[in-house]
C-alpha positions as a Python dict, from the first residue, in 0.01 Angstrom:
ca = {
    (1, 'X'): (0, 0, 0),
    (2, 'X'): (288, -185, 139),
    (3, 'X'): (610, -190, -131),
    (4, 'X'): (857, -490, -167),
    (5, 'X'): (1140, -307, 48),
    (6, 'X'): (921, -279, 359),
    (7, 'X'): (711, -610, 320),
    (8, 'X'): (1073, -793, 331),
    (9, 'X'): (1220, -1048, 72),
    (10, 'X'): (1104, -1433, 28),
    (11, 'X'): (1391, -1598, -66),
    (12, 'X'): (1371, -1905, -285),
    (13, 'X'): (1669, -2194, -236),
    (14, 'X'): (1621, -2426, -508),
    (15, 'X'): (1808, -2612, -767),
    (16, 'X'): (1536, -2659, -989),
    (17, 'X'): (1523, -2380, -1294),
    (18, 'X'): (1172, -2418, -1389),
    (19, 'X'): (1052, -2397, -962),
    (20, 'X'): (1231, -2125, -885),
    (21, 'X'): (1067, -1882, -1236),
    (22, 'X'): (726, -2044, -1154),
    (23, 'X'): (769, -1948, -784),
    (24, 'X'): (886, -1560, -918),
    (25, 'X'): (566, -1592, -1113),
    (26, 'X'): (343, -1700, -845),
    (27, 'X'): (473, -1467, -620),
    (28, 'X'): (509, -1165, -845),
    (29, 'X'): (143, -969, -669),
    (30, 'X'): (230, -1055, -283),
    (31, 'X'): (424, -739, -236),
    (32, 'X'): (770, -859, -124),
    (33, 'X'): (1105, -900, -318),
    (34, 'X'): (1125, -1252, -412),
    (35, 'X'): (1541, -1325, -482),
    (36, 'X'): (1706, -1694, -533),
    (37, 'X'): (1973, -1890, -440),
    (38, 'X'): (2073, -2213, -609),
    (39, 'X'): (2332, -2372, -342),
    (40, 'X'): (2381, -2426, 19),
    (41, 'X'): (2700, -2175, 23),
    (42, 'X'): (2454, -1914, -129),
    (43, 'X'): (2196, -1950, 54),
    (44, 'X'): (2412, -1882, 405),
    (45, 'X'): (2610, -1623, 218),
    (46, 'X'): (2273, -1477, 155),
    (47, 'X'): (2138, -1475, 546),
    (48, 'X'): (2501, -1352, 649),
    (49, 'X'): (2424, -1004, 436),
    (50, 'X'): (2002, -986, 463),
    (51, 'X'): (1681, -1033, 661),
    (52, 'X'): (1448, -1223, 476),
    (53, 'X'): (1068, -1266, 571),
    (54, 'X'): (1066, -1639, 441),
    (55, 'X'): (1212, -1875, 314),
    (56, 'X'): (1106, -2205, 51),
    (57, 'X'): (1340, -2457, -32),
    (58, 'X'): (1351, -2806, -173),
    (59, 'X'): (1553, -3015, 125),
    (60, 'X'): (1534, -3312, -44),
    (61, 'X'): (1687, -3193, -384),
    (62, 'X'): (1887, -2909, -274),
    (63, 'X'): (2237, -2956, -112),
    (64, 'X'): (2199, -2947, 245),
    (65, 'X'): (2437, -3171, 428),
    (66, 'X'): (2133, -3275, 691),
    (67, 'X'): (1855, -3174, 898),
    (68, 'X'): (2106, -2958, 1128),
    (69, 'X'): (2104, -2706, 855),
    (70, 'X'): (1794, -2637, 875),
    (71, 'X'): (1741, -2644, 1243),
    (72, 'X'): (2132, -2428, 1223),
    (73, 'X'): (1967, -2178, 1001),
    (74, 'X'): (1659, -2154, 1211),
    (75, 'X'): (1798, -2035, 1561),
    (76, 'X'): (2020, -1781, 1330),
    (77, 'X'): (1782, -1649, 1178),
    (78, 'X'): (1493, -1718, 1390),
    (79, 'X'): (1232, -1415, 1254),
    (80, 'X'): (1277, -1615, 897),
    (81, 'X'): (1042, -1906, 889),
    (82, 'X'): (1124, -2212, 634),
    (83, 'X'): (834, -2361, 440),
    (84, 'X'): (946, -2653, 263),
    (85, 'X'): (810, -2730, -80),
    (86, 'X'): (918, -3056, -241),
    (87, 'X'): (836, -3283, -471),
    (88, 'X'): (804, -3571, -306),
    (89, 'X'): (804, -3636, 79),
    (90, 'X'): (804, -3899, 381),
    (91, 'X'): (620, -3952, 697),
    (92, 'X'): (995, -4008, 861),
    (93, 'X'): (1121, -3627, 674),
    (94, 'X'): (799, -3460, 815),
    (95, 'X'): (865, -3573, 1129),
    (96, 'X'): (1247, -3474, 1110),
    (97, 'X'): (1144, -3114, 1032),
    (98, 'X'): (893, -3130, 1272),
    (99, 'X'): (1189, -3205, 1521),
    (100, 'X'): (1410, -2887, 1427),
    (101, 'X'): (1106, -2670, 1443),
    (102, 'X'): (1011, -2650, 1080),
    (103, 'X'): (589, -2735, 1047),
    (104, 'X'): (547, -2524, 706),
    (105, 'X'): (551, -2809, 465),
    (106, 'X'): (373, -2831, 108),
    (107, 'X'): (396, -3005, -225),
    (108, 'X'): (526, -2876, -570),
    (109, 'X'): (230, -3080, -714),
    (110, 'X'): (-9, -2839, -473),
    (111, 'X'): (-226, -2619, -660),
    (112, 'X'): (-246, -2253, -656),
    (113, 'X'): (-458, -2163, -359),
    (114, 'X'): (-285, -2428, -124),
    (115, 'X'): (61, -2305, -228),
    (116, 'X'): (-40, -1919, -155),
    (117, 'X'): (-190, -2023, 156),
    (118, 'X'): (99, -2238, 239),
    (119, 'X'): (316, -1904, 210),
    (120, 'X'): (91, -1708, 386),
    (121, 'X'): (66, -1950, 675),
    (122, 'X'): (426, -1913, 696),
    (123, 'X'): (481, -1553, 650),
    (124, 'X'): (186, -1495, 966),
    (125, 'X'): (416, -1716, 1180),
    (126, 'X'): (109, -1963, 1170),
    (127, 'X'): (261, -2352, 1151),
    (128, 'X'): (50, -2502, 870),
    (129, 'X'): (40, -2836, 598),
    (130, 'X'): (-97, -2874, 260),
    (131, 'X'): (-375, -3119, 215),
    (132, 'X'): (-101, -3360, 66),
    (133, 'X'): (102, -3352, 335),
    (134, 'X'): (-160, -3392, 514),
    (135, 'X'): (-265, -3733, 352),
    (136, 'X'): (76, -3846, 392),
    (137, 'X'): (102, -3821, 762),
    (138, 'X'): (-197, -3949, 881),
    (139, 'X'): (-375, -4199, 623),
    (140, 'X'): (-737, -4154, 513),
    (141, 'X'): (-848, -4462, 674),
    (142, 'X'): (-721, -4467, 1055),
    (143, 'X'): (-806, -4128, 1249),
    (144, 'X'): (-1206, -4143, 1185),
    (145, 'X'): (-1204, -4457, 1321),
    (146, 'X'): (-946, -4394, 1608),
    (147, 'X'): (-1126, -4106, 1685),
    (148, 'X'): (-1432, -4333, 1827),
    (149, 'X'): (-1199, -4456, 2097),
    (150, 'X'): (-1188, -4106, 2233),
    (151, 'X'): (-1502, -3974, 2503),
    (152, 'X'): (-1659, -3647, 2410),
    (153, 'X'): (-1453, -3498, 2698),
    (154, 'X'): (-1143, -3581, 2521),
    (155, 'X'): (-1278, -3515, 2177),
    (156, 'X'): (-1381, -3166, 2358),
    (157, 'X'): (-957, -3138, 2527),
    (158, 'X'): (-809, -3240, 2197),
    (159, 'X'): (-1063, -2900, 1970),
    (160, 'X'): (-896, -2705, 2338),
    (161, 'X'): (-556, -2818, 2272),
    (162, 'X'): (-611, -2744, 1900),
    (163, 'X'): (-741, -2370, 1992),
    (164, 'X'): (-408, -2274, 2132),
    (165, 'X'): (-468, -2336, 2498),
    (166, 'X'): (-232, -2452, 2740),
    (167, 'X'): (-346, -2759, 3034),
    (168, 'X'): (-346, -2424, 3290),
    (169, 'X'): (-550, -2251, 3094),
    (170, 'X'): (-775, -2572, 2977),
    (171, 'X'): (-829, -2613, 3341),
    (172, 'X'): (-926, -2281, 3422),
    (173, 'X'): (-1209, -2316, 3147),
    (174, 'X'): (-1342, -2664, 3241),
    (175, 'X'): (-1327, -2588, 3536),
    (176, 'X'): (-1123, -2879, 3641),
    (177, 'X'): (-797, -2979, 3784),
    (178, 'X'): (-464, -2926, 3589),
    (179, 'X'): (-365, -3319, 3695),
    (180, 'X'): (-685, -3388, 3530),
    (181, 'X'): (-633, -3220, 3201),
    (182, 'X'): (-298, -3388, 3230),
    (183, 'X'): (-446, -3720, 3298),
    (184, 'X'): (-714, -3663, 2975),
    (185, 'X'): (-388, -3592, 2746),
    (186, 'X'): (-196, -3890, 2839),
    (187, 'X'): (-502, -4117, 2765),
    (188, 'X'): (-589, -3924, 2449),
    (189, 'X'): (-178, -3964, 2319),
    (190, 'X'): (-223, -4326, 2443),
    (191, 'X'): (-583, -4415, 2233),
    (192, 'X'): (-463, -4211, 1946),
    (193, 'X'): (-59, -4340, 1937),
    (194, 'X'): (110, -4000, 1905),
    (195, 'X'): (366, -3833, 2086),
    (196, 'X'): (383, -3488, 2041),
    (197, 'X'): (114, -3228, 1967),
    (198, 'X'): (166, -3097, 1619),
    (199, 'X'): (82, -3550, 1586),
    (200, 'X'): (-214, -3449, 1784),
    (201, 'X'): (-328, -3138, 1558),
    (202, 'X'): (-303, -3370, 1232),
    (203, 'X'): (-515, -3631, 1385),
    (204, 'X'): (-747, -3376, 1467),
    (205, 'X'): (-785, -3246, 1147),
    (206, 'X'): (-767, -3554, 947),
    (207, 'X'): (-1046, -3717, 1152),
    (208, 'X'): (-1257, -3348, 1125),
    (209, 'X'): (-1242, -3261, 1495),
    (210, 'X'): (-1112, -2917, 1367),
    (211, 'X'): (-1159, -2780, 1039),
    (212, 'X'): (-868, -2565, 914),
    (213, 'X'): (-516, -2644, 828),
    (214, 'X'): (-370, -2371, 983),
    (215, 'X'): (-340, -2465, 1329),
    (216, 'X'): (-152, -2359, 1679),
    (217, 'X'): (111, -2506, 1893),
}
């Protein structure tokens, strides 16, 4: 059995008391040292001195100047993935973290299993939302119905893209030109009005074209 020292430390950044003991407590059986840092000083004093293997903070409540922070603290410590876990969020703040590389998002209002698998995700290195994240970025009653504007080949390129493949290797398994594939995600981003593929992978799960919230980029 793996101990704390080798499994690496989870750091929690947090100003809330009562988050950061619940976290210890959920936390207490996964094997790693879970330590805590209540500030934005602390938290980089932290990184200067340790490795950790993850770690959760609160950006909305906790004193980050911005999003650079984050996205500073991520190429400097780039083995350390950030899940975020607030209380509330925005479509606008997903997409922000989205921007500086951060997809691990989830809700203090989660329950139990989606907040362990939220941590898991993240500790994997697998980019994953909660189902209430989920809800927020793409709304219940758009991406069935957008989903009937796509043709089953691009229903069948979007479950490819979704898989981890890139357009070369798409090709190679349709058996079709990579200008093709190219010309099948253009008119897929078009019908469906997103711009970047993590957009694409929410769609996709939202409307049930894949069915897991883990999911590659």
């Amino acid at each position: 059995m793996e101990t704390s020292s080798n499994k690496g430390i989870i750091l929690i950044a947090d100003t809330q008391y009562l988050t950061t003991e619940a976290l210890k407590l959920l936390l207490a059986e996964s094997g790693h040292k879970i330590e805590a840092v209540s500030s934005r000083s602390a938290l980089l004093q932290y990184l200067q001195q340790d490795q950790v293997a993850l770690i959760i903070t609160d950006y909305v409540l906790f004193d980050f100047r911005s999003i650079n922070d984050l996205k500073e603290i991520g190429e400097h410590q780039p083995d350390s993935p950030i899940l975020i876990l607030s209380n509330a969020i925005n479509q606008m703040q997903i997409k922000e973290f989205n921007n500086v590389g951060i997809r691990n998002i989830a809700l203090k209002t989660d329950d139990k299993t989606e907040l362990l698998l939220a941590v898991s995700s993240a500790l994997k290195g697998k980019k994953a939302y909660s189902g209430s994240v989920l809800d927020i970025l793409l709304k219940l009653e758009g991406p069935v119905e957008d989903a009937c504007l796509l043709t089953s080949s691009e229903i069948e390129i979007v479950r490819l893209i979704s898989s981890g493949l890139s357009t070369k290797e798409i090709a190679t398994k349709k058996h079709i030109s990579f200008h093709t594939v190219m010309t099948h995600r253009k008119n897929i981003f078009r019908k469906l009005g997103v711009s970047s593929s993590p957009e694409l992978m929410m769609f996709a799960i939202k409307a049930g074209l894949i069915d897991n919230i883990e999911y590659h980029i």
